[in-house]
Structures are given as structure tokens and as C-alpha cells.
PDB file of C-alpha atoms in Angstrom:
ATOM      1  CA  MET A1351       0.000   0.000   0.000  1.00  0.00           C
ATOM      2  CA  ILE A1352       0.940   3.665  -0.267  1.00  0.00           C
ATOM      3  CA  PRO A1353       1.191   5.929   2.785  1.00  0.00           C
ATOM      4  CA  SER A1354      -0.909   9.063   3.060  1.00  0.00           C
ATOM      5  CA  THR A1355       0.610  12.429   2.152  1.00  0.00           C
ATOM      6  CA  PHE A1356       3.145  13.882   4.580  1.00  0.00           C
ATOM      7  CA  GLU A1357       5.741  16.622   4.857  1.00  0.00           C
ATOM      8  CA  TYR A1358       9.445  15.837   5.252  1.00  0.00           C
ATOM      9  CA  ALA A1359      12.156  17.767   7.070  1.00  0.00           C
ATOM     10  CA  ARG A1360      15.688  16.932   8.166  1.00  0.00           C
ATOM     11  CA  ALA A1361      16.985  18.005  11.577  1.00  0.00           C
ATOM     12  CA  GLY A1362      20.648  18.825  12.069  1.00  0.00           C
ATOM     13  CA  SER A1363      20.624  18.690  15.856  1.00  0.00           C
ATOM     14  CA  VAL A1364      18.597  17.417  18.787  1.00  0.00           C
ATOM     15  CA  GLU A1365      17.408  20.949  19.530  1.00  0.00           C
ATOM     16  CA  GLU A1366      16.218  21.439  15.956  1.00  0.00           C
ATOM     17  CA  ALA A1367      14.399  18.091  15.996  1.00  0.00           C
ATOM     18  CA  LEU A1368      12.608  19.030  19.212  1.00  0.00           C
ATOM     19  CA  ARG A1369      11.629  22.400  17.757  1.00  0.00           C
ATOM     20  CA  MET A1370      10.208  20.700  14.667  1.00  0.00           C
ATOM     21  CA  LEU A1371       8.280  18.249  16.819  1.00  0.00           C
ATOM     22  CA  LYS A1372       6.747  21.093  18.773  1.00  0.00           C
ATOM     23  CA  GLU A1373       5.814  22.963  15.597  1.00  0.00           C
ATOM     24  CA  ALA A1374       4.170  19.810  14.205  1.00  0.00           C
ATOM     25  CA  ASP A1375       1.697  20.028  17.097  1.00  0.00           C
ATOM     26  CA  GLY A1376       1.257  16.299  17.610  1.00  0.00           C
ATOM     27  CA  GLU A1377       1.372  15.436  13.900  1.00  0.00           C
ATOM     28  CA  GLY A1378       5.125  14.833  13.712  1.00  0.00           C
ATOM     29  CA  LYS A1379       7.052  11.557  13.820  1.00  0.00           C
ATOM     30  CA  LEU A1380      10.793  11.082  14.158  1.00  0.00           C
ATOM     31  CA  LEU A1381      12.465   9.073  11.399  1.00  0.00           C
ATOM     32  CA  ALA A1382      15.712   7.225  12.159  1.00  0.00           C
ATOM     33  CA  GLY A1383      16.359   3.962  10.305  1.00  0.00           C
ATOM     34  CA  GLY A1384      12.732   3.766   9.212  1.00  0.00           C
ATOM     35  CA  HIS A1385      12.349  -0.011   9.519  1.00  0.00           C
ATOM     36  CA  SER A1386       9.609   0.264  12.128  1.00  0.00           C
ATOM     37  CA  LEU A1387       7.834   3.451  11.098  1.00  0.00           C
ATOM     38  CA  LEU A1388       7.688   3.143   7.303  1.00  0.00           C
ATOM     39  CA  PRO A1389       5.994  -0.293   7.190  1.00  0.00           C
ATOM     40  CA  MET A1390       3.332   1.018   9.561  1.00  0.00           C
ATOM     41  CA  MET A1391       2.816   4.049   7.338  1.00  0.00           C
ATOM     42  CA  LYS A1392       2.447   1.883   4.250  1.00  0.00           C
ATOM     43  CA  ILE A1393      -0.436  -0.065   5.790  1.00  0.00           C
ATOM     44  CA  ARG A1394      -1.707   3.156   7.386  1.00  0.00           C
ATOM     45  CA  LEU A1395      -1.515   2.030  10.975  1.00  0.00           C
ATOM     46  CA  THR A1396      -0.048   5.487  11.461  1.00  0.00           C
ATOM     47  CA  SER A1397      -0.346   8.560   9.229  1.00  0.00           C
ATOM     48  CA  PRO A1398       1.890  11.370  10.512  1.00  0.00           C
ATOM     49  CA  GLY A1399       1.530  14.753   8.920  1.00  0.00           C
ATOM     50  CA  LYS A1400       5.266  15.366   9.078  1.00  0.00           C
ATOM     51  CA  LEU A1401       8.363  13.160   9.155  1.00  0.00           C
ATOM     52  CA  ILE A1402      11.367  14.621  10.946  1.00  0.00           C
ATOM     53  CA  ASP A1403      14.552  12.883   9.807  1.00  0.00           C
ATOM     54  CA  ILE A1404      17.096  12.679  12.640  1.00  0.00           C
ATOM     55  CA  GLY A1405      19.412  10.248  10.861  1.00  0.00           C
ATOM     56  CA  GLN A1406      22.231  12.754  10.386  1.00  0.00           C
ATOM     57  CA  ILE A1407      22.562  13.886  14.015  1.00  0.00           C
ATOM     58  CA  ARG A1408      26.076  12.679  14.833  1.00  0.00           C
ATOM     59  CA  GLU A1409      25.791  13.218  18.591  1.00  0.00           C
ATOM     60  CA  LEU A1410      23.223  10.415  18.765  1.00  0.00           C
ATOM     61  CA  ARG A1411      25.677   7.782  17.505  1.00  0.00           C
ATOM     62  CA  GLY A1412      28.422   5.822  19.218  1.00  0.00           C
ATOM     63  CA  ILE A1413      29.168   3.432  22.067  1.00  0.00           C
ATOM     64  CA  ARG A1414      31.132   4.244  25.199  1.00  0.00           C
ATOM     65  CA  ARG A1415      31.686   2.961  28.709  1.00  0.00           C
ATOM     66  CA  GLU A1416      30.760   5.105  31.690  1.00  0.00           C
ATOM     67  CA  GLY A1417      31.673   3.411  34.957  1.00  0.00           C
ATOM     68  CA  ASP A1418      29.705   0.175  35.269  1.00  0.00           C
ATOM     69  CA  ARG A1419      27.399   0.970  32.353  1.00  0.00           C
ATOM     70  CA  LEU A1420      27.702   0.804  28.567  1.00  0.00           C
ATOM     71  CA  VAL A1421      26.052   3.737  26.810  1.00  0.00           C
ATOM     72  CA  VAL A1422      24.717   3.295  23.274  1.00  0.00           C
ATOM     73  CA  GLY A1423      23.636   6.306  21.218  1.00  0.00           C
ATOM     74  CA  ALA A1424      20.081   6.084  19.938  1.00  0.00           C
ATOM     75  CA  LEU A1425      21.135   6.215  16.262  1.00  0.00           C
ATOM     76  CA  THR A1426      23.724   3.455  16.596  1.00  0.00           C
ATOM     77  CA  THR A1427      22.763   0.684  14.169  1.00  0.00           C
ATOM     78  CA  HIS A1428      22.253  -2.949  15.061  1.00  0.00           C
ATOM     79  CA  SER A1429      25.261  -3.933  12.942  1.00  0.00           C
ATOM     80  CA  GLN A1430      27.463  -1.451  14.783  1.00  0.00           C
ATOM     81  CA  VAL A1431      26.308  -2.836  18.131  1.00  0.00           C
ATOM     82  CA  ALA A1432      26.811  -6.454  17.055  1.00  0.00           C
ATOM     83  CA  GLY A1433      30.384  -5.823  15.943  1.00  0.00           C
ATOM     84  CA  ASP A1434      31.548  -3.331  18.562  1.00  0.00           C
ATOM     85  CA  PRO A1435      34.525  -4.549  20.659  1.00  0.00           C
ATOM     86  CA  LEU A1436      33.200  -2.987  23.876  1.00  0.00           C
ATOM     87  CA  VAL A1437      29.818  -4.636  23.452  1.00  0.00           C
ATOM     88  CA  ARG A1438      31.314  -8.010  22.595  1.00  0.00           C
ATOM     89  CA  GLU A1439      33.659  -7.821  25.609  1.00  0.00           C
ATOM     90  CA  HIS A1440      31.166  -6.684  28.241  1.00  0.00           C
ATOM     91  CA  LEU A1441      27.678  -7.482  26.926  1.00  0.00           C
ATOM     92  CA  ALA A1442      27.738 -10.571  24.741  1.00  0.00           C
ATOM     93  CA  VAL A1443      23.967 -10.858  25.136  1.00  0.00           C
ATOM     94  CA  LEU A1444      23.474  -7.457  23.485  1.00  0.00           C
ATOM     95  CA  ALA A1445      25.782  -8.318  20.596  1.00  0.00           C
ATOM     96  CA  GLU A1446      23.989 -11.641  20.055  1.00  0.00           C
ATOM     97  CA  ALA A1447      20.547 -10.041  20.138  1.00  0.00           C
ATOM     98  CA  ALA A1448      21.549  -7.276  17.727  1.00  0.00           C
ATOM     99  CA  SER A1449      23.033  -9.824  15.312  1.00  0.00           C
ATOM    100  CA  GLN A1450      19.699 -11.693  15.148  1.00  0.00           C
ATOM    101  CA  ILE A1451      17.502  -8.715  14.277  1.00  0.00           C
ATOM    102  CA  GLY A1452      15.886  -8.906  10.840  1.00  0.00           C
ATOM    103  CA  ASP A1453      18.276  -9.336   7.936  1.00  0.00           C
ATOM    104  CA  LEU A1454      21.506  -7.635   6.876  1.00  0.00           C
ATOM    105  CA  GLN A1455      19.739  -4.610   5.393  1.00  0.00           C
ATOM    106  CA  VAL A1456      17.644  -4.105   8.526  1.00  0.00           C
ATOM    107  CA  ARG A1457      20.696  -4.394  10.781  1.00  0.00           C
ATOM    108  CA  ASN A1458      22.644  -1.904   8.658  1.00  0.00           C
ATOM    109  CA  ARG A1459      19.899   0.737   8.792  1.00  0.00           C
ATOM    110  CA  GLY A1460      17.806  -0.025  11.866  1.00  0.00           C
ATOM    111  CA  THR A1461      18.772   1.766  15.078  1.00  0.00           C
ATOM    112  CA  VAL A1462      18.803   0.827  18.744  1.00  0.00           C
ATOM    113  CA  GLY A1463      16.761   3.882  19.708  1.00  0.00           C
ATOM    114  CA  GLY A1464      14.171   3.321  17.008  1.00  0.00           C
ATOM    115  CA  ASN A1465      13.831  -0.324  17.985  1.00  0.00           C
ATOM    116  CA  LEU A1466      13.247   0.405  21.661  1.00  0.00           C
ATOM    117  CA  ALA A1467      10.994   3.429  21.063  1.00  0.00           C
ATOM    118  CA  HIS A1468       8.823   1.342  18.731  1.00  0.00           C
ATOM    119  CA  ALA A1469       8.247  -1.197  21.544  1.00  0.00           C
ATOM    120  CA  ASP A1470       7.181  -4.088  19.364  1.00  0.00           C
ATOM    121  CA  PRO A1471       6.362  -6.913  21.820  1.00  0.00           C
ATOM    122  CA  ALA A1472       8.179  -9.381  19.546  1.00  0.00           C
ATOM    123  CA  SER A1473      11.351  -7.317  19.166  1.00  0.00           C
ATOM    124  CA  ASP A1474      14.681  -8.654  20.448  1.00  0.00           C
ATOM    125  CA  LEU A1475      16.342  -5.714  22.197  1.00  0.00           C
ATOM    126  CA  PRO A1476      13.658  -5.121  24.874  1.00  0.00           C
ATOM    127  CA  ALA A1477      14.546  -8.494  26.415  1.00  0.00           C
ATOM    128  CA  VAL A1478      18.136  -7.335  26.855  1.00  0.00           C
ATOM    129  CA  ALA A1479      16.964  -3.942  28.128  1.00  0.00           C
ATOM    130  CA  VAL A1480      14.869  -5.390  30.948  1.00  0.00           C
ATOM    131  CA  ALA A1481      17.441  -8.070  31.812  1.00  0.00           C
ATOM    132  CA  LEU A1482      20.332  -5.600  32.086  1.00  0.00           C
ATOM    133  CA  GLU A1483      18.370  -2.838  33.824  1.00  0.00           C
ATOM    134  CA  ALA A1484      18.675  -0.432  30.910  1.00  0.00           C
ATOM    135  CA  GLU A1485      18.185   3.285  31.428  1.00  0.00           C
ATOM    136  CA  LEU A1486      16.769   5.264  28.519  1.00  0.00           C
ATOM    137  CA  GLU A1487      17.631   8.954  28.331  1.00  0.00           C
ATOM    138  CA  VAL A1488      15.006  11.177  26.757  1.00  0.00           C
ATOM    139  CA  GLN A1489      15.298  14.850  25.875  1.00  0.00           C
ATOM    140  CA  SER A1490      12.245  17.084  25.539  1.00  0.00           C
ATOM    141  CA  PRO A1491      11.538  20.826  25.781  1.00  0.00           C
ATOM    142  CA  ASP A1492      11.274  20.292  29.549  1.00  0.00           C
ATOM    143  CA  GLY A1493      14.847  18.955  29.757  1.00  0.00           C
ATOM    144  CA  LYS A1494      16.398  15.517  30.124  1.00  0.00           C
ATOM    145  CA  GLN A1495      14.627  12.592  31.736  1.00  0.00           C
ATOM    146  CA  THR A1496      15.720   9.011  32.376  1.00  0.00           C
ATOM    147  CA  PHE A1497      13.394   6.004  32.294  1.00  0.00           C
ATOM    148  CA  GLY A1498      14.165   2.531  33.589  1.00  0.00           C
ATOM    149  CA  ALA A1499      13.368  -0.216  31.096  1.00  0.00           C
ATOM    150  CA  ASP A1500      10.843  -1.757  33.485  1.00  0.00           C
ATOM    151  CA  GLY A1501       8.765   1.444  33.342  1.00  0.00           C
ATOM    152  CA  PHE A1502       9.420   2.415  29.728  1.00  0.00           C
ATOM    153  CA  PHE A1503       7.515  -0.348  27.932  1.00  0.00           C
ATOM    154  CA  LEU A1504       3.823   0.138  28.707  1.00  0.00           C
ATOM    155  CA  GLY A1505       2.162  -2.098  26.120  1.00  0.00           C
ATOM    156  CA  PRO A1506       2.326  -3.178  22.473  1.00  0.00           C
ATOM    157  CA  LEU A1507       3.837  -0.213  20.582  1.00  0.00           C
ATOM    158  CA  VAL A1508       3.276   1.995  23.643  1.00  0.00           C
ATOM    159  CA  THR A1509       6.047   3.539  25.762  1.00  0.00           C
ATOM    160  CA  ALA A1510       6.523   6.275  28.338  1.00  0.00           C
ATOM    161  CA  LEU A1511       8.306   8.405  25.716  1.00  0.00           C
ATOM    162  CA  PRO A1512       6.655  11.860  25.718  1.00  0.00           C
ATOM    163  CA  GLU A1513       5.003  12.954  22.474  1.00  0.00           C
ATOM    164  CA  ASP A1514       7.431  15.859  22.269  1.00  0.00           C
ATOM    165  CA  GLY A1515      10.452  13.831  23.410  1.00  0.00           C
ATOM    166  CA  LEU A1516      13.415  12.246  21.658  1.00  0.00           C
ATOM    167  CA  LEU A1517      15.261   9.147  22.877  1.00  0.00           C
ATOM    168  CA  THR A1518      18.941  10.113  22.841  1.00  0.00           C
ATOM    169  CA  SER A1519      20.713   7.098  24.352  1.00  0.00           C
ATOM    170  CA  VAL A1520      20.286   3.881  26.272  1.00  0.00           C
ATOM    171  CA  SER A1521      22.711   2.539  28.851  1.00  0.00           C
ATOM    172  CA  PHE A1522      22.995  -1.068  29.984  1.00  0.00           C
ATOM    173  CA  SER A1523      24.461  -2.255  33.280  1.00  0.00           C
ATOM    174  CA  ILE A1524      27.681  -4.234  32.847  1.00  0.00           C
ATOM    175  CA  PRO A1525      27.484  -7.490  34.805  1.00  0.00           C
ATOM    176  CA  PRO A1526      30.272  -8.344  37.286  1.00  0.00           C
ATOM    177  CA  GLU A1527      33.452  -9.900  35.947  1.00  0.00           C
ATOM    178  CA  GLY A1528      33.037 -13.572  35.150  1.00  0.00           C
ATOM    179  CA  VAL A1529      29.331 -13.362  34.361  1.00  0.00           C
ATOM    180  CA  LYS A1530      28.355 -14.982  31.059  1.00  0.00           C
ATOM    181  CA  SER A1531      25.431 -13.878  28.938  1.00  0.00           C
ATOM    182  CA  THR A1532      23.525 -14.981  25.849  1.00  0.00           C
ATOM    183  CA  TYR A1533      20.402 -14.428  23.774  1.00  0.00           C
ATOM    184  CA  VAL A1534      18.402 -17.249  22.215  1.00  0.00           C
ATOM    185  CA  LYS A1535      15.104 -17.108  20.369  1.00  0.00           C
ATOM    186  CA  TYR A1536      12.559 -19.009  18.363  1.00  0.00           C
ATOM    187  CA  PRO A1537      12.125 -16.748  15.306  1.00  0.00           C
ATOM    188  CA  HIS A1538       8.913 -16.530  13.352  1.00  0.00           C
ATOM    189  CA  PRO A1539       9.717 -18.264  10.037  1.00  0.00           C
ATOM    190  CA  ALA A1540       8.227 -15.440   7.951  1.00  0.00           C
ATOM    191  CA  SER A1541       9.244 -12.270   9.777  1.00  0.00           C
ATOM    192  CA  GLY A1542      12.208 -13.273  11.935  1.00  0.00           C
ATOM    193  CA  TYR A1543      10.608 -11.594  14.940  1.00  0.00           C
ATOM    194  CA  ALA A1544      10.815 -13.466  18.225  1.00  0.00           C
ATOM    195  CA  VAL A1545       7.928 -15.799  18.883  1.00  0.00           C
ATOM    196  CA  VAL A1546       9.857 -16.125  22.139  1.00  0.00           C
ATOM    197  CA  GLY A1547      13.289 -14.692  22.920  1.00  0.00           C
ATOM    198  CA  VAL A1548      15.328 -15.077  26.106  1.00  0.00           C
ATOM    199  CA  ALA A1549      18.189 -12.833  27.248  1.00  0.00           C
ATOM    200  CA  ALA A1550      20.117 -14.308  30.156  1.00  0.00           C
ATOM    201  CA  ALA A1551      23.185 -13.372  32.217  1.00  0.00           C
ATOM    202  CA  LEU A1552      24.477 -15.719  34.904  1.00  0.00           C
ATOM    203  CA  GLY A1553      27.422 -15.882  37.254  1.00  0.00           C
ATOM    204  CA  THR A1554      28.641 -18.324  39.889  1.00  0.00           C
ATOM    205  CA  GLY A1555      30.655 -17.765  43.054  1.00  0.00           C
ATOM    206  CA  ALA A1556      33.737 -19.529  44.389  1.00  0.00           C
ATOM    207  CA  ASP A1557      31.525 -22.219  45.922  1.00  0.00           C
ATOM    208  CA  GLY A1558      29.962 -22.996  42.553  1.00  0.00           C
ATOM    209  CA  THR A1559      26.506 -21.641  43.355  1.00  0.00           C
ATOM    210  CA  VAL A1560      24.686 -19.091  41.218  1.00  0.00           C
ATOM    211  CA  ASN A1561      25.176 -15.603  42.675  1.00  0.00           C
ATOM    212  CA  TYR A1562      24.034 -13.464  39.732  1.00  0.00           C
ATOM    213  CA  ALA A1563      20.974 -14.091  37.542  1.00  0.00           C
ATOM    214  CA  ARG A1564      19.204 -11.839  35.064  1.00  0.00           C
ATOM    215  CA  ILE A1565      16.603 -13.195  32.638  1.00  0.00           C
ATOM    216  CA  GLY A1566      14.565 -11.107  30.180  1.00  0.00           C
ATOM    217  CA  ILE A1567      11.759 -12.509  28.022  1.00  0.00           C
ATOM    218  CA  THR A1568      10.345 -11.045  24.799  1.00  0.00           C
ATOM    219  CA  GLY A1569       7.754 -12.151  22.248  1.00  0.00           C
ATOM    220  CA  ALA A1570       5.568 -13.929  24.779  1.00  0.00           C
ATOM    221  CA  SER A1571       3.617 -11.144  26.465  1.00  0.00           C
ATOM    222  CA  ASP A1572       2.388  -7.620  25.707  1.00  0.00           C
ATOM    223  CA  THR A1573       5.773  -6.245  26.768  1.00  0.00           C
ATOM    224  CA  ALA A1574       9.193  -7.694  27.435  1.00  0.00           C
ATOM    225  CA  TYR A1575       9.535  -8.670  31.085  1.00  0.00           C
ATOM    226  CA  ARG A1576      12.101  -9.808  33.600  1.00  0.00           C
ATOM    227  CA  ALA A1577      11.548 -13.374  34.786  1.00  0.00           C
ATOM    228  CA  GLU A1578      12.316 -12.667  38.444  1.00  0.00           C
ATOM    229  CA  ALA A1579      10.735 -15.901  39.704  1.00  0.00           C
ATOM    230  CA  ALA A1580      13.135 -17.880  37.510  1.00  0.00           C
ATOM    231  CA  GLU A1581      16.067 -15.783  38.720  1.00  0.00           C
ATOM    232  CA  GLN A1582      15.187 -16.392  42.363  1.00  0.00           C
ATOM    233  CA  ALA A1583      14.881 -20.121  41.702  1.00  0.00           C
ATOM    234  CA  LEU A1584      18.523 -20.146  40.558  1.00  0.00           C
ATOM    235  CA  LEU A1585      20.210 -17.934  43.139  1.00  0.00           C
ATOM    236  CA  GLY A1586      22.152 -19.845  45.759  1.00  0.00           C
ATOM    237  CA  LYS A1587      21.764 -23.117  43.846  1.00  0.00           C
ATOM    238  CA  LYS A1588      24.319 -25.330  42.174  1.00  0.00           C
ATOM    239  CA  PRO A1589      23.802 -25.179  38.391  1.00  0.00           C
ATOM    240  CA  THR A1590      22.431 -28.708  38.114  1.00  0.00           C
ATOM    241  CA  GLU A1591      20.019 -29.926  35.470  1.00  0.00           C
ATOM    242  CA  GLU A1592      17.303 -30.095  38.107  1.00  0.00           C
ATOM    243  CA  ALA A1593      17.910 -26.458  39.108  1.00  0.00           C
ATOM    244  CA  ILE A1594      17.758 -25.377  35.468  1.00  0.00           C
ATOM    245  CA  ARG A1595      14.457 -27.197  34.915  1.00  0.00           C
ATOM    246  CA  GLU A1596      12.952 -25.726  38.069  1.00  0.00           C
ATOM    247  CA  ALA A1597      13.985 -22.208  37.110  1.00  0.00           C
ATOM    248  CA  ALA A1598      12.758 -22.559  33.519  1.00  0.00           C
ATOM    249  CA  ALA A1599       9.392 -23.835  34.760  1.00  0.00           C
ATOM    250  CA  ARG A1600       8.910 -20.477  36.528  1.00  0.00           C
ATOM    251  CA  ALA A1601       9.967 -18.244  33.620  1.00  0.00           C
ATOM    252  CA  ALA A1602       6.364 -17.493  32.603  1.00  0.00           C
ATOM    253  CA  GLU A1603       5.056 -17.272  36.158  1.00  0.00           C
ATOM    254  CA  GLY A1604       2.532 -14.507  36.737  1.00  0.00           C
ATOM    255  CA  ARG A1605       2.452 -13.414  33.103  1.00  0.00           C
ATOM    256  CA  GLU A1606      -0.381 -13.518  30.578  1.00  0.00           C
ATOM    257  CA  MET A1607       0.874 -15.006  27.327  1.00  0.00           C
ATOM    258  CA  ASN A1608      -0.077 -13.700  23.886  1.00  0.00           C
ATOM    259  CA  GLY A1609      -1.765 -15.973  21.388  1.00  0.00           C
ATOM    260  CA  ASP A1610      -2.163 -15.734  17.611  1.00  0.00           C
ATOM    261  CA  LEU A1611      -2.614 -17.888  14.521  1.00  0.00           C
ATOM    262  CA  PHE A1612       1.006 -19.019  14.657  1.00  0.00           C
ATOM    263  CA  ALA A1613       1.408 -19.723  18.379  1.00  0.00           C
ATOM    264  CA  SER A1614      -1.283 -20.072  21.032  1.00  0.00           C
ATOM    265  CA  SER A1615      -0.822 -18.679  24.532  1.00  0.00           C
ATOM    266  CA  ASP A1616      -0.233 -22.193  25.872  1.00  0.00           C
ATOM    267  CA  TYR A1617       2.379 -22.858  23.206  1.00  0.00           C
ATOM    268  CA  ARG A1618       4.146 -19.593  23.985  1.00  0.00           C
ATOM    269  CA  ARG A1619       4.198 -20.476  27.676  1.00  0.00           C
ATOM    270  CA  HIS A1620       5.812 -23.777  26.735  1.00  0.00           C
ATOM    271  CA  LEU A1621       8.350 -22.024  24.494  1.00  0.00           C
ATOM    272  CA  VAL A1622       9.279 -19.607  27.281  1.00  0.00           C
ATOM    273  CA  GLN A1623      10.176 -22.561  29.478  1.00  0.00           C
ATOM    274  CA  VAL A1624      12.019 -24.419  26.710  1.00  0.00           C
ATOM    275  CA  TYR A1625      14.096 -21.441  25.575  1.00  0.00           C
ATOM    276  CA  THR A1626      14.861 -20.309  29.100  1.00  0.00           C
ATOM    277  CA  ALA A1627      16.237 -23.778  29.784  1.00  0.00           C
ATOM    278  CA  ARG A1628      18.297 -23.623  26.582  1.00  0.00           C
ATOM    279  CA  ALA A1629      19.796 -20.280  27.549  1.00  0.00           C
ATOM    280  CA  LEU A1630      20.631 -21.507  31.050  1.00  0.00           C
ATOM    281  CA  ARG A1631      22.225 -24.713  29.787  1.00  0.00           C
ATOM    282  CA  LYS A1632      24.295 -22.699  27.322  1.00  0.00           C
ATOM    283  CA  LEU A1633      25.644 -20.548  30.151  1.00  0.00           C
ATOM    284  CA  LEU A1634      25.940 -23.133  32.899  1.00  0.00           C
ATOM    285  CA  GLY A1635      26.800 -26.250  30.936  1.00  0.00           C
TER     286      GLY A1635
END
């Protein structure tokens, strides 16, 4: 299909983008990589009156370490994240998730900020964001504001991002030294989106028991969520097969599962348990 008529403008800075958003009076949409917004426009799920291209704002790109957090600029592409030495050294789970998004063209154009702001419940990065306690920095005419990942994703395609705000960066907590992490998913055969995806980071102490556990789930529910019941089932335990099964069995606890023509809610609940177990075995085996 063909999108409805719209105006186009390119912003050269964050301040200019915010000014354009304000002038659009609720009719403006920010355009980064375009892989989330443009398909929705083509089927007219959204029809903005004005597109504000922020793709050339250099200050929104790049990856750096700040203390115990890794900061990723909102316009950093998935390919850049997947291949970045800092990410691969400190956050293997983020590199793995980014490398499994879409296809090569999507990864070369799609951005971290656009992905998270779009809040597709089947997207990969939200699982990493909730697992690694991501903080999303937003700039608006009222100043800068930081949202925790657990309060940023409100529902399918709905976030706490203000209408006149721009996501500038996202920072992820770096796990303690020795912690291993991974991302595994069951991709939809047509779209590549996660029917279920699991981001996990685990560490063990000198006595061999699990002393660090973070598990994020995407694709299964209306928003990505942290499987805290599964984490608690692991902490203080030896990483035995029985402990892994018990933890995986609790990965969908307290959550309502989505259902569709491809995967029922019961099947998704089963997949959450199966893929959580796979992630844990990969890290603890």
C-alpha cells in the first residue's frame, strides 16, 4: 500500500528536531532507520503529517563505557552494536541479540533507539533492556529525563516516551566480571521476529553456586519482562540440570501469554520454558 501524504524535514541537531516536533503540534514523527515506522505508514496504521529525519545527528551515535554501564547512542545501528569490541567484551547478550535482528539490510539501517521506542512486543532488544536494567535517556523541551526499562515499555507499541520527546541514548548495566550472557530465540519463520526470545546473564561464586541471575523474556507477552521468579529459583543453587528445569518452569510465572494464529498462549508459555532452559544450559553447561 501507499502511505498518506506527509511533509518531510531533516533536523541537524537534537534541539532542531525538538523544535520541529513542537511545531508539528502532535502530527510529527521522528524518522531514524525507518524499519519500524515506514511499514506502519504503508499499511496506514499510522499517518503522521510530518516526518522529521534525525538520521544525520552525529551526537546520537556511538558506544562508550561510563563506569559500570555501557552507553549506546540512539542512532547506533544494530550492525554497529553487534560488531563493537566494547559490546562483545562486556555485553555478549546485546551483541547476540543485535546480530539476530531482521536481515543484513535491517541491521545496517535499523537503530537501537528506534527499535526500543517502537516497543514491538516481539522485538529482540527489549529483552536485553529489561534483563540488564537499561536506562533510557530522553530529551524534551522540559529537559532531560531518564526512564528505567521496566517502566518504559507500557504495552504493544506503547512507551513512556513523551510525544514531544526524543530518545537520545540507552545505557545497559555491565554485569560483574566472570558473568556470562547470551540471547536465544525461536524466530517466526516469515518475519524473523521473536515468537519467544530469552536474554540471560548468569554468574557463579567460588563455591559454585549461582550468585548473579538476570533473565529477560520477549515475544511472549504484551511487553518484554524480567523473569524474576526464575532468577530467584537459581540464586544460591548449584547449576544442576534439576535447578535449570525448576527455574525454567517459573519463567512465565505470573504473566499472561499472547496468542495468535502461529502460536497459542499455551504454546508460547511452553516455548518460554524451553528457551529459558536452553539459555541456562548454554551458560551453565
